[in-house]
PDB file of C-alpha atoms and ligand atoms in Angstrom:
ATOM      1  CA  UNK A 899    -141.547  -8.884   4.977  1.00 80.00           C
ATOM      2  CA  UNK A 900    -143.237  -6.760   7.613  1.00 85.00           C
ATOM      3  CA  UNK A 901    -141.602  -5.687  10.857  1.00 92.00           C
ATOM      4  CA  UNK A 902    -143.481  -7.379  13.684  1.00 95.00           C
ATOM      5  CA  UNK A 903    -143.473  -7.262  17.451  1.00 95.00           C
ATOM      6  CA  UNK A 904    -143.444 -10.295  19.666  1.00 97.00           C
ATOM      7  CA  UNK A 905    -143.643 -10.430  23.421  1.00 98.00           C
ATOM      8  CA  UNK A 906    -141.095 -12.771  24.932  1.00 98.00           C
ATOM      9  CA  UNK A 907    -141.203 -13.686  28.602  1.00 98.00           C
ATOM     10  CA  UNK A 908    -138.080 -15.189  30.118  1.00 98.00           C
ATOM     11  CA  UNK A 909    -140.014 -17.369  32.536  1.00 99.00           C
ATOM     12  CA  UNK A 910    -139.290 -17.932  36.257  1.00 99.00           C
ATOM     13  CA  UNK A 911    -137.253 -21.092  35.487  1.00 99.00           C
ATOM     14  CA  UNK A 912    -135.023 -19.035  33.157  1.00 99.00           C
ATOM     15  CA  UNK A 913    -134.405 -16.470  35.917  1.00 98.00           C
ATOM     16  CA  UNK A 914    -133.854 -19.172  38.590  1.00 98.00           C
ATOM     17  CA  UNK A 915    -131.311 -20.981  36.419  1.00 98.00           C
ATOM     18  CA  UNK A 916    -129.449 -17.696  35.807  1.00 98.00           C
ATOM     19  CA  UNK A 917    -129.944 -18.033  32.060  1.00 98.00           C
ATOM     20  CA  UNK A 918    -131.304 -14.535  31.389  1.00 98.00           C
ATOM     21  CA  UNK A 919    -128.036 -13.284  29.883  1.00 98.00           C
ATOM     22  CA  UNK A 920    -127.489 -16.364  27.762  1.00 98.00           C
ATOM     23  CA  UNK A 921    -131.030 -16.446  26.401  1.00 98.00           C
ATOM     24  CA  UNK A 922    -130.974 -12.717  25.604  1.00 98.00           C
ATOM     25  CA  UNK A 923    -127.623 -13.193  23.829  1.00 98.00           C
ATOM     26  CA  UNK A 924    -129.195 -15.839  21.593  1.00 98.00           C
ATOM     27  CA  UNK A 925    -132.199 -13.635  20.926  1.00 98.00           C
ATOM     28  CA  UNK A 926    -130.027 -10.649  19.963  1.00 98.00           C
ATOM     29  CA  UNK A 927    -127.648 -12.801  17.908  1.00 98.00           C
ATOM     30  CA  UNK A 928    -130.702 -13.944  15.929  1.00 98.00           C
ATOM     31  CA  UNK A 929    -131.363 -10.323  14.933  1.00 98.00           C
ATOM     32  CA  UNK A 930    -134.150  -9.316  17.315  1.00 98.00           C
ATOM     33  CA  UNK A 931    -134.144  -5.708  18.561  1.00 97.00           C
ATOM     34  CA  UNK A 932    -135.011  -5.229  22.244  1.00 98.00           C
ATOM     35  CA  UNK A 933    -137.641  -2.462  22.489  1.00 97.00           C
ATOM     36  CA  UNK A 934    -138.689  -2.854  26.149  1.00 98.00           C
ATOM     37  CA  UNK A 935    -137.682  -5.002  29.105  1.00 98.00           C
ATOM     38  CA  UNK A 936    -138.375  -5.285  32.838  1.00 98.00           C
ATOM     39  CA  UNK A 937    -138.198  -7.813  35.677  1.00 98.00           C
ATOM     40  CA  UNK A 938    -141.260  -8.448  37.818  1.00 98.00           C
ATOM     41  CA  UNK A 939    -143.081 -11.156  39.725  1.00 98.00           C
ATOM     42  CA  UNK A 940    -146.595 -11.732  38.437  1.00 98.00           C
ATOM     43  CA  UNK A 941    -149.370 -12.282  40.950  1.00 98.00           C
ATOM     44  CA  UNK A 942    -151.468 -15.407  40.441  1.00 98.00           C
ATOM     45  CA  UNK A 943    -154.242 -13.143  39.126  1.00 98.00           C
ATOM     46  CA  UNK A 944    -151.901 -11.457  36.628  1.00 98.00           C
ATOM     47  CA  UNK A 945    -150.690 -14.856  35.386  1.00 98.00           C
ATOM     48  CA  UNK A 946    -154.304 -16.003  35.028  1.00 98.00           C
ATOM     49  CA  UNK A 947    -155.073 -12.862  33.023  1.00 98.00           C
ATOM     50  CA  UNK A 948    -152.098 -13.329  30.738  1.00 98.00           C
ATOM     51  CA  UNK A 949    -152.981 -16.972  30.034  1.00 98.00           C
ATOM     52  CA  UNK A 950    -156.780 -16.485  30.013  1.00 97.00           C
ATOM     53  CA  UNK A 951    -156.970 -18.224  26.629  1.00 96.00           C
ATOM     54  CA  UNK A 952    -155.909 -21.438  28.418  1.00 97.00           C
ATOM     55  CA  UNK A 953    -158.332 -21.172  31.355  1.00 98.00           C
ATOM     56  CA  UNK A 954    -160.210 -24.343  30.411  1.00 98.00           C
ATOM     57  CA  UNK A 955    -157.048 -26.441  30.059  1.00 98.00           C
ATOM     58  CA  UNK A 956    -156.187 -29.012  32.731  1.00 98.00           C
ATOM     59  CA  UNK A 957    -152.737 -27.446  33.171  1.00 98.00           C
ATOM     60  CA  UNK A 958    -154.048 -23.895  33.766  1.00 98.00           C
ATOM     61  CA  UNK A 959    -153.698 -23.911  37.568  1.00 98.00           C
ATOM     62  CA  UNK A 960    -150.175 -25.419  37.493  1.00 98.00           C
ATOM     63  CA  UNK A 961    -149.096 -23.074  34.705  1.00 98.00           C
ATOM     64  CA  UNK A 962    -150.300 -19.957  36.505  1.00 98.00           C
ATOM     65  CA  UNK A 963    -148.748 -21.167  39.802  1.00 98.00           C
ATOM     66  CA  UNK A 964    -145.450 -21.591  37.962  1.00 98.00           C
ATOM     67  CA  UNK A 965    -145.644 -18.255  36.153  1.00 98.00           C
ATOM     68  CA  UNK A 966    -146.312 -16.458  39.455  1.00 98.00           C
ATOM     69  CA  UNK A 967    -143.665 -18.440  41.398  1.00 98.00           C
ATOM     70  CA  UNK A 968    -140.872 -15.906  41.002  1.00 98.00           C
ATOM     71  CA  UNK A 969    -139.470 -13.114  38.888  1.00 98.00           C
ATOM     72  CA  UNK A 970    -139.786 -13.204  35.126  1.00 99.00           C
ATOM     73  CA  UNK A 971    -138.486 -10.889  32.401  1.00 99.00           C
ATOM     74  CA  UNK A 972    -140.983  -9.694  29.786  1.00 98.00           C
ATOM     75  CA  UNK A 973    -139.237  -8.340  26.690  1.00 98.00           C
ATOM     76  CA  UNK A 974    -140.733  -6.625  23.640  1.00 98.00           C
ATOM     77  CA  UNK A 975    -138.843  -7.684  20.524  1.00 98.00           C
ATOM     78  CA  UNK A 976    -138.998  -6.359  17.004  1.00 97.00           C
ATOM     79  CA  UNK A 977    -137.793  -7.868  13.757  1.00 97.00           C
ATOM     80  CA  UNK A 978    -139.050  -8.679  10.303  1.00 97.00           C
ATOM     81  CA  UNK A 979    -141.151 -11.829  10.591  1.00 97.00           C
ATOM     82  CA  UNK A 980    -140.631 -11.747  14.372  1.00 97.00           C
ATOM     83  CA  UNK A 981    -143.478 -14.080  15.290  1.00 97.00           C
ATOM     84  CA  UNK A 982    -142.410 -17.073  13.194  1.00 97.00           C
ATOM     85  CA  UNK A 983    -138.686 -16.450  13.579  1.00 98.00           C
ATOM     86  CA  UNK A 984    -138.960 -16.272  17.359  1.00 98.00           C
ATOM     87  CA  UNK A 985    -140.941 -19.486  17.553  1.00 98.00           C
ATOM     88  CA  UNK A 986    -138.268 -21.170  15.395  1.00 98.00           C
ATOM     89  CA  UNK A 987    -135.572 -19.865  17.741  1.00 98.00           C
ATOM     90  CA  UNK A 988    -137.289 -21.182  20.889  1.00 98.00           C
ATOM     91  CA  UNK A 989    -138.583 -24.494  19.486  1.00 98.00           C
ATOM     92  CA  UNK A 990    -141.668 -26.572  20.230  1.00 98.00           C
ATOM     93  CA  UNK A 991    -143.586 -26.131  23.498  1.00 98.00           C
ATOM     94  CA  UNK A 992    -142.419 -29.565  24.706  1.00 98.00           C
ATOM     95  CA  UNK A 993    -138.601 -29.529  24.926  1.00 98.00           C
ATOM     96  CA  UNK A 994    -138.534 -33.235  24.019  1.00 98.00           C
ATOM     97  CA  UNK A 995    -140.047 -32.266  20.664  1.00 98.00           C
ATOM     98  CA  UNK A 996    -138.055 -29.065  20.166  1.00 98.00           C
ATOM     99  CA  UNK A 997    -135.448 -29.096  17.383  1.00 98.00           C
ATOM    100  CA  UNK A 998    -131.787 -29.421  18.380  1.00 98.00           C
ATOM    101  CA  UNK A 999    -130.130 -26.093  19.072  1.00 98.00           C
ATOM    102  CA  UNK A1000    -133.348 -24.303  20.011  1.00 98.00           C
ATOM    103  CA  UNK A1001    -133.588 -22.505  23.350  1.00 98.00           C
ATOM    104  CA  UNK A1002    -136.175 -24.901  24.772  1.00 98.00           C
ATOM    105  CA  UNK A1003    -134.293 -27.972  23.565  1.00 98.00           C
ATOM    106  CA  UNK A1004    -131.099 -26.736  25.176  1.00 98.00           C
ATOM    107  CA  UNK A1005    -132.442 -25.353  28.470  1.00 98.00           C
ATOM    108  CA  UNK A1006    -136.028 -26.425  29.296  1.00 98.00           C
ATOM    109  CA  UNK A1007    -136.881 -29.145  31.830  1.00 97.00           C
ATOM    110  CA  UNK A1008    -140.509 -29.828  30.917  1.00 98.00           C
ATOM    111  CA  UNK A1009    -143.459 -28.842  28.739  1.00 98.00           C
ATOM    112  CA  UNK A1010    -144.522 -26.440  31.516  1.00 97.00           C
ATOM    113  CA  UNK A1011    -141.163 -25.083  32.671  1.00 98.00           C
ATOM    114  CA  UNK A1012    -139.989 -24.311  29.165  1.00 98.00           C
ATOM    115  CA  UNK A1013    -137.836 -21.196  29.740  1.00 98.00           C
ATOM    116  CA  UNK A1014    -139.488 -18.718  27.410  1.00 98.00           C
ATOM    117  CA  UNK A1015    -142.820 -17.508  26.036  1.00 98.00           C
ATOM    118  CA  UNK A1016    -143.333 -16.115  22.542  1.00 98.00           C
ATOM    119  CA  UNK A1017    -146.486 -14.622  21.003  1.00 97.00           C
ATOM    120  CA  UNK A1018    -148.278 -16.716  18.382  1.00 97.00           C
ATOM    121  CA  UNK A1019    -149.567 -13.937  16.054  1.00 97.00           C
ATOM    122  CA  UNK A1020    -148.816 -10.280  15.297  1.00 95.00           C
ATOM    123  CA  UNK A1021    -152.129  -9.273  16.946  1.00 95.00           C
ATOM    124  CA  UNK A1022    -151.263 -11.202  20.101  1.00 96.00           C
ATOM    125  CA  UNK A1023    -147.733  -9.756  19.987  1.00 95.00           C
ATOM    126  CA  UNK A1024    -149.144  -6.237  20.235  1.00 94.00           C
ATOM    127  CA  UNK A1025    -151.790  -7.154  22.792  1.00 96.00           C
ATOM    128  CA  UNK A1026    -149.384  -9.128  25.004  1.00 97.00           C
ATOM    129  CA  UNK A1027    -146.788  -6.321  24.869  1.00 97.00           C
ATOM    130  CA  UNK A1028    -149.453  -3.937  26.191  1.00 97.00           C
ATOM    131  CA  UNK A1029    -150.146  -6.335  29.094  1.00 98.00           C
ATOM    132  CA  UNK A1030    -146.737  -5.385  30.532  1.00 98.00           C
ATOM    133  CA  UNK A1031    -145.749  -2.111  28.877  1.00 98.00           C
ATOM    134  CA  UNK A1032    -147.637   1.117  28.188  1.00 97.00           C
ATOM    135  CA  UNK A1033    -146.741   2.347  24.703  1.00 94.00           C
ATOM    136  CA  UNK A1034    -144.446   5.085  26.067  1.00 95.00           C
ATOM    137  CA  UNK A1035    -142.200   2.420  27.679  1.00 96.00           C
ATOM    138  CA  UNK A1036    -141.580   0.792  24.286  1.00 96.00           C
ATOM    139  CA  UNK A1037    -138.669   2.540  22.623  1.00 95.00           C
ATOM    140  CA  UNK A1038    -138.482   3.342  18.927  1.00 88.00           C
ATOM    141  CA  UNK A1039    -135.573   2.376  16.674  1.00 70.00           C
ATOM    142  CA  UNK A1040    -132.285   2.777  18.529  1.00 61.00           C
TER     143      UNK A1040
HETATM  144  P1  GDP B 657    -146.405 -21.955  23.641  1.00 89.29           P
HETATM  145  O1  GDP B 657    -147.095 -20.969  22.729  1.00 89.29           O
HETATM  146  O2  GDP B 657    -145.370 -22.797  22.952  1.00 89.29           O
HETATM  147  O3  GDP B 657    -145.857 -21.306  24.899  1.00 89.29           O
HETATM  148  O4  GDP B 657    -147.506 -23.011  24.113  1.00 89.29           O
HETATM  149  P2  GDP B 657    -149.062 -22.873  24.497  1.00 89.29           P
HETATM  150  O5  GDP B 657    -149.595 -21.511  24.185  1.00 89.29           O
HETATM  151  O6  GDP B 657    -149.751 -24.058  23.927  1.00 89.29           O
HETATM  152  O7  GDP B 657    -149.056 -23.069  26.080  1.00 89.29           O
HETATM  153  C1  GDP B 657    -148.712 -22.017  26.948  1.00 89.29           C
HETATM  154  C2  GDP B 657    -147.821 -22.540  28.035  1.00 89.29           C
HETATM  155  O8  GDP B 657    -148.555 -23.482  28.830  1.00 89.29           O
HETATM  156  C3  GDP B 657    -146.603 -23.335  27.549  1.00 89.29           C
HETATM  157  O9  GDP B 657    -145.499 -22.527  27.183  1.00 89.29           O
HETATM  158  C4  GDP B 657    -146.289 -24.181  28.768  1.00 89.29           C
HETATM  159  O10 GDP B 657    -145.590 -23.413  29.772  1.00 89.29           O
HETATM  160  C5  GDP B 657    -147.677 -24.515  29.290  1.00 89.29           C
HETATM  161  N1  GDP B 657    -148.182 -25.788  28.752  1.00 89.29           N
HETATM  162  C6  GDP B 657    -148.578 -26.052  27.474  1.00 89.29           C
HETATM  163  N2  GDP B 657    -149.001 -27.333  27.351  1.00 89.29           N
HETATM  164  C7  GDP B 657    -148.877 -27.881  28.579  1.00 89.29           C
HETATM  165  C8  GDP B 657    -149.174 -29.186  29.111  1.00 89.29           C
HETATM  166  O11 GDP B 657    -149.639 -30.098  28.399  1.00 89.29           O
HETATM  167  N3  GDP B 657    -148.904 -29.370  30.440  1.00 89.29           N
HETATM  168  C9  GDP B 657    -148.405 -28.375  31.239  1.00 89.29           C
HETATM  169  N4  GDP B 657    -148.168 -28.642  32.549  1.00 89.29           N
HETATM  170  N5  GDP B 657    -148.123 -27.137  30.782  1.00 89.29           N
HETATM  171  C10 GDP B 657    -148.357 -26.892  29.466  1.00 89.29           C
END
């Protein structure tokens, strides 16, 4: 299986609930390597840019308000089969539908405030990583 990159974002609800350490522990225990990480607060415009694919959705304004409401922690992760494995680890978008033991099932309050983002394809993983990190801020194998 190929080594892939995914961009995770520990969302503002994750930071507010002081779950950053716990969620990162689960991610590392599942075998993901952290290649880059920072904490920042997105502007509304930055959140709109990141979620541009959803701009026609009815929840776009709420989602981008939420994502710009406080600090978040983007993290570049690497692992074989990272895209699918990360989405299995976090569970379905709606925490009510997420499998037991997944991060969203255990910690998320709603379909919008669902603790963590994960890329949905290897191409988007690379493109989303570059939204937050220039290539020189992404470390090689440690
Ligand atoms: P993901 O790949 O599982 O994060 O889900 P999507 O790409 O479909 O949606 C992006 C983000 O938009 C989700 O993680 C949620 O934060 C939010 N979202 C998705 N669907 C809904 C919805 O029906 N209502 C609201 N309020 N937010 C949503």
